[in-house]
Amino acid sequence: MPDASNNISVESRIKGDVREAVRHDSAEKHVAGTAIYIDDMAPPKDLLHVYIAMSTRANARITRLELGRVRSAPGVEIVLAAEDIPGKNDYSPIAGDDPVFADGEVFYIGQPLFAVAADSIEAGRAAAGLAVIEYEDRQPVVTIADARAAASVLECVEPMRLGDAQAALNNAANRISGKCNIGGQDHFYLEGQVALALPKEDGDVHVYSSTQNPTEGQHVVARVLGKQQNDVVVELRRMGGGFGGKETQPSLFAAIASLVAVKTGRPAKVCLDRDDDMIMTGKRHDFEIEYDIGFKDDGEIEGAAVTLESRCGYSADLSSAINDRAMFHADNAYFLNNAEIQSHRYRTHTVSNTAFRGFGGPQGMMAIECALDAVAFQIGADPLDVRLRNLYARPGRDMTPYGQVVEDSVARELMEELAANAQYRSRRAEIAEFNRCNKVLKKGISLTPVKFGISFTTTHLNQAGALVHVYTDGSVHLNHGGTEMGQGLMVKVAQIVAHEFQIDLGRIKISATVTDKVPNTSATAASSGSDINGMAAREAARTIKGRLASFAAEKYRCAPNEVVFRNNSVHAGEQCISFNDLVKAAYFARISLSSTGYYRTPKIHYDRAKQKGRPFFYYAYGAAVSEVVIDTLTGENRVLRVDILHDVGRPLNPAVDLGQIEGGFIQGLGWLTTEELVFDDAGALKTHAPSTYKIPTCSDRPDIMNIEIWEKGENIEESIHKSKAVGEPPLMLAISAFSALSWAVAAAGDGKAAPRLNAPATPEEILRAVDDVRRRATEV
Amino acid sequence: MTDTIRFVLDGKVQEAHGVDPTRTVLQYLREDLRRTGTKEGCAEGDCGACTVVVGELQGGVVVYKTINACIAFLPILDGKELITVESLSADGALHPVQQAMVDCHGSQCGFCTPGFVMSLFAHYENQADGETATVCDALAGNLCRCTGYGPILAAARRMHELPQAPLRGKMPDTITRLKKLQRTNDLALSFTCPLTGTVKRYVAPHSIESLALLVAEYKDATLVAGATDVGLWVTKQHRVLETMISLGDVRELKTITEKNGALEIGAMVTYSDAINALREWNSDIGELIRRIGSVQIRNSGTIGGNIANGSPIGDIMPAFIAAGATLTLRSGAKSREIPLEDYFIAYGKQDLRPGEFVEKVNLPPAAKNLFYRVYKLSKRFDQDISAVCGAFAFHMKDDVIIDARIAFGGMAETPKRAAACEAALTRAKWSQETVLLAASALETDFAPISDMRASAAYRLKSAKNLIMKTFLEWEGHERTRVLDMKATANA
């Protein structure tokens, strides 16, 4: 169907078209407190509150679990443990290794043991304390070092190889190696994990679950209940934040709430408090990375060997794909010439680490960015020059270690434009002068790029469905498999449908994601939300629009291609009628006004055994400059200024996209600076509430923060309206701040010894690195 | 005894019956009133999703302050006005604060948004400016995980550009209603838990004499001031508090008296109430208080309560100990005054006798020759607990230290003076050499522990370096604090 509406004047545009900076669809409800989250729903009659009792041991056999006193405690309706599960005791996404309730053994502190359903959460919690539990402890494997020593491996994978890395390293003019430890990160979504299950007839269940993946929730609930998938409906209107933390984790709580509901015939709610949430649920993987780089005198990489080691926790969860993505991003935006990228995935007696915005990509990217800073330090060059020298370029310097050709690199243009706008070069000179004149405080500046692969690397997940109804008054009901976690997906997809029908955005009703409307969906993850659901919704709308056009062509006696939808009207030859009137007429003519839509991402394929293929449909790009200052006496530090230029292709909604860019950057900044997960030797998480786990506050935002969407951005692939995904890539822009901190540490050592900074760069870590660099400088 | 409290909500007097004294304002709002706009994010007063505004009659007008509803006990509302996010647009139109948040794309997932709206609303009511630093302070107790805060800061500027909403605190109706709710007698609540049969009592005396009698009579009672600590005993440790005596209505404890530069700070004086007087005493103490908790916490939390509970991590203690503060403890009609450092005997053990309570803390005048510094080291600048808090008070004659008082928090199980370090500096010439001597003396004074906030090694190393920082600042070095730094200007 011809789409004439792209070239029309502003006056005749619909309200809320694509490319408009439309506000979030729920903004007015957010500020008024009327947006309903699951815990806000009116409690159904006879609601049971479910408390989940957790393991206090990291690696142990349960020798005694007596729940008699729990069952007879006041207010308790039912107590459920492993033996009460009618189906399979497993809530895992893939591997079958995540028990809902521990069965004889426990593998992390915080693992669910049993659930108490009571009239109040206080009664349930108090009753749970009456359980008699005895353990026979075994030595826990807590850290990556523990796991390496114990050879506690979750999964072995082939390295990615390009050319001959070892030969290139051996023959290189210069060679440098180094390592960096990178801490994990808690999602700290403001709304904790929550599920509300309503019992239905025939033992069916309807679950409201705060989840990025309602379909998986449905599958897991059916599996645990021993039922068919069509016995279970999972529904979600909005989450209070997700960030990957609600991709696989919510299945556990949906399953437990459902078990209680089905066993008791009463509605049941699981709503975790913050401490339980942080102790019980998975986080971003912490990594230890090592690099060995061979390079020419001007810093051009000849060969790179990168080793990525990660703590996966007690089970597989999504660790395979996460570590794969870390490998896929160990090149970031750079051509490595000859490369070998290894990945070691360790099993530990800690919570199973899971998806978190970037999905391993950020950790992989840190490896090469640390390496390039080391190269620049060694040759005394401006690190920006070293980065520019090594960027992917066509032809000849465009092959990734996994065999995909980089066809769309815009990193150089972005970085050069940003360096000019932010006056990177002159500020860098002034900072050097500042560092010469100041003893206590040292500054650093760095510009780093991001190239992030877009598509689920598990190819089959790249599919989406939508369902669109047009009612007889011309209003539209929109549904698709994507979920809203604050990222503005719903409004973007609605804009796409409004554009397609050429009706005002206000005519589109956004509806809850629910598994009985659009089935077999993928998680809203991998930044794919608007790419794939937007396409599916457009397909559904186009089907209906096609029927309407044929009907109009027949009715007004013109060719179907002479029917044009424009600004709430339909032009058919010489005729012009309102969209609403055409819809009504079509209804009376018995034209179907409802359609599904379906999309699968083209061109992608991957052979994991060979580690070759084209896992990504396209790449999203961005670049950031950060300026920082550190206190060499205390390690205190601040990011003073950030400039960002980010490529979102042609934006679907610039306001929403800017929000993702800024929010992603600050979240990444937290990961690399203040957010520190501390486990003790026994494997207990000691930072399980905001009093001890510090995400950025308002004042951590740099005083100066200039963020721009790259005006020249355009997706070379046929993505939805030529846009690019924006959910995850901006998080990695914060690597510029870490790099700048590293350069500030280097300045403290008077440039004689290379900095060895780990993440998160807390005051303690910065002071350690400063002292280290000074000690080594005097040794030189 | 009664089981009822009364407060103003949406222009009407609201009565709450059968009040469990340790029920939180948040539980009451969400579960009893089904006003679910106010959210629970952490139940410990650290995320701000539960922020509500409480109005209190002060000098003929209503003064509005934010609090964390998640750790505030319901009885504190008695005689006050409660404003929740639902109150702001009760008539259907958005308040300028809300409209600005919408206009500036200040919400994404929306879960933290009601809390931000309420913090900004209090900011608006108090006619504070839209400068970034001021707004960041006002919002330090509100965490947002989505936006990166820029759009919220923009909303804080934008709200002043929209047509002004009438200020509630000056509305005669509100004032009249609140006046009618003021009690002349003590609030005394009794509640029997239907599930366990436990009886809970809550008394809020009006005078210090009445308080002294009650404390003497109920020796096991929990004394509650701002409840920013006691609230967590209930929401986090799930403790049952059977008898509580609130200091909240004791007028004598709410005053700060200044005499020739000396300050007497009543036990019920909140950090917010004290910040101006203390900033005047020394700007570093003002800055320290700015970084204690958040506005919500400082609006409730009291200096007296912080000291009384003997927290090893309270920031004000080292600052006050170095400053030479004393503590007045009262039992019946008798008072005794002790050096503040002597109050802290061991972890969880204070020099507080049965029937005794903290009446006030006294700060001597800042002498002309006093060189005073306090530094707080934490992972995050705002709303964090110190890894190390170091306070230094030197009385100088030219470059000789006549008298040195040095105290640290985070270095031992209680806030503690650094005796060996003080000895190394007293009557010494202030120089790089004495700094090194004093720093090594710290190893005699302290053997800190490692925990989730910092390692023992960092604590000791940074504490030593703070002595150097103090010296450099005394020498007049500029640029010693990252918080004062700006980005390099464009050439």
PDB file of C-alpha atoms in Angstrom, chain A residues 153-160 287-288 306-310 312 319-328 330 340-346 608 611:
ATOM      1  CA  VAL A 153      31.787 -24.201  35.574  1.00  0.00           C
ATOM      2  CA  LEU A 154      28.226 -23.597  34.434  1.00  0.00           C
ATOM      3  CA  GLU A 155      28.793 -23.975  30.724  1.00  0.00           C
ATOM      4  CA  CYS A 156      31.694 -24.265  28.288  1.00  0.00           C
ATOM      5  CA  VAL A 157      31.587 -22.458  24.966  1.00  0.00           C
ATOM      6  CA  GLU A 158      33.853 -22.141  21.979  1.00  0.00           C
ATOM      7  CA  PRO A 159      35.849 -18.910  21.762  1.00  0.00           C
ATOM      8  CA  MET A 160      35.084 -16.441  18.995  1.00  0.00           C
ATOM      9  CA  PHE A 287      32.847 -10.038  35.618  1.00  0.00           C
ATOM     10  CA  GLU A 288      36.587 -10.312  35.720  1.00  0.00           C
ATOM     11  CA  VAL A 306      40.066 -11.089  25.605  1.00  0.00           C
ATOM     12  CA  THR A 307      38.932 -13.360  28.415  1.00  0.00           C
ATOM     13  CA  LEU A 308      35.611 -12.753  30.095  1.00  0.00           C
ATOM     14  CA  GLU A 309      34.873 -14.546  33.350  1.00  0.00           C
ATOM     15  CA  SER A 310      31.520 -14.158  35.037  1.00  0.00           C
ATOM     16  CA  CYS A 312      26.441 -16.776  37.041  1.00  0.00           C
ATOM     17  CA  SER A 319      23.510 -16.739  31.648  1.00  0.00           C
ATOM     18  CA  SER A 320      24.294 -18.418  28.311  1.00  0.00           C
ATOM     19  CA  ALA A 321      22.820 -15.630  26.230  1.00  0.00           C
ATOM     20  CA  ILE A 322      24.114 -12.930  28.573  1.00  0.00           C
ATOM     21  CA  ASN A 323      27.681 -14.171  28.347  1.00  0.00           C
ATOM     22  CA  ASP A 324      27.282 -14.618  24.602  1.00  0.00           C
ATOM     23  CA  ARG A 325      26.313 -10.979  24.366  1.00  0.00           C
ATOM     24  CA  ALA A 326      29.331 -10.026  26.447  1.00  0.00           C
ATOM     25  CA  MET A 327      31.468 -11.818  23.828  1.00  0.00           C
ATOM     26  CA  PHE A 328      29.558 -10.099  20.995  1.00  0.00           C
ATOM     27  CA  ALA A 330      34.096  -7.287  23.454  1.00  0.00           C
ATOM     28  CA  GLU A 340      40.194 -14.471  20.254  1.00  0.00           C
ATOM     29  CA  ILE A 341      37.399 -13.919  22.717  1.00  0.00           C
ATOM     30  CA  GLN A 342      36.974 -16.449  25.475  1.00  0.00           C
ATOM     31  CA  SER A 343      34.176 -16.752  27.953  1.00  0.00           C
ATOM     32  CA  HIS A 344      34.190 -18.624  31.254  1.00  0.00           C
ATOM     33  CA  ARG A 345      30.854 -18.944  32.977  1.00  0.00           C
ATOM     34  CA  TYR A 346      31.091 -19.929  36.607  1.00  0.00           C
ATOM     35  CA  ARG A 608      26.659 -21.041  18.104  1.00  0.00           C
ATOM     36  CA  GLN A 611      30.468 -18.831  16.683  1.00  0.00           C
TER      37      GLN A 611
END
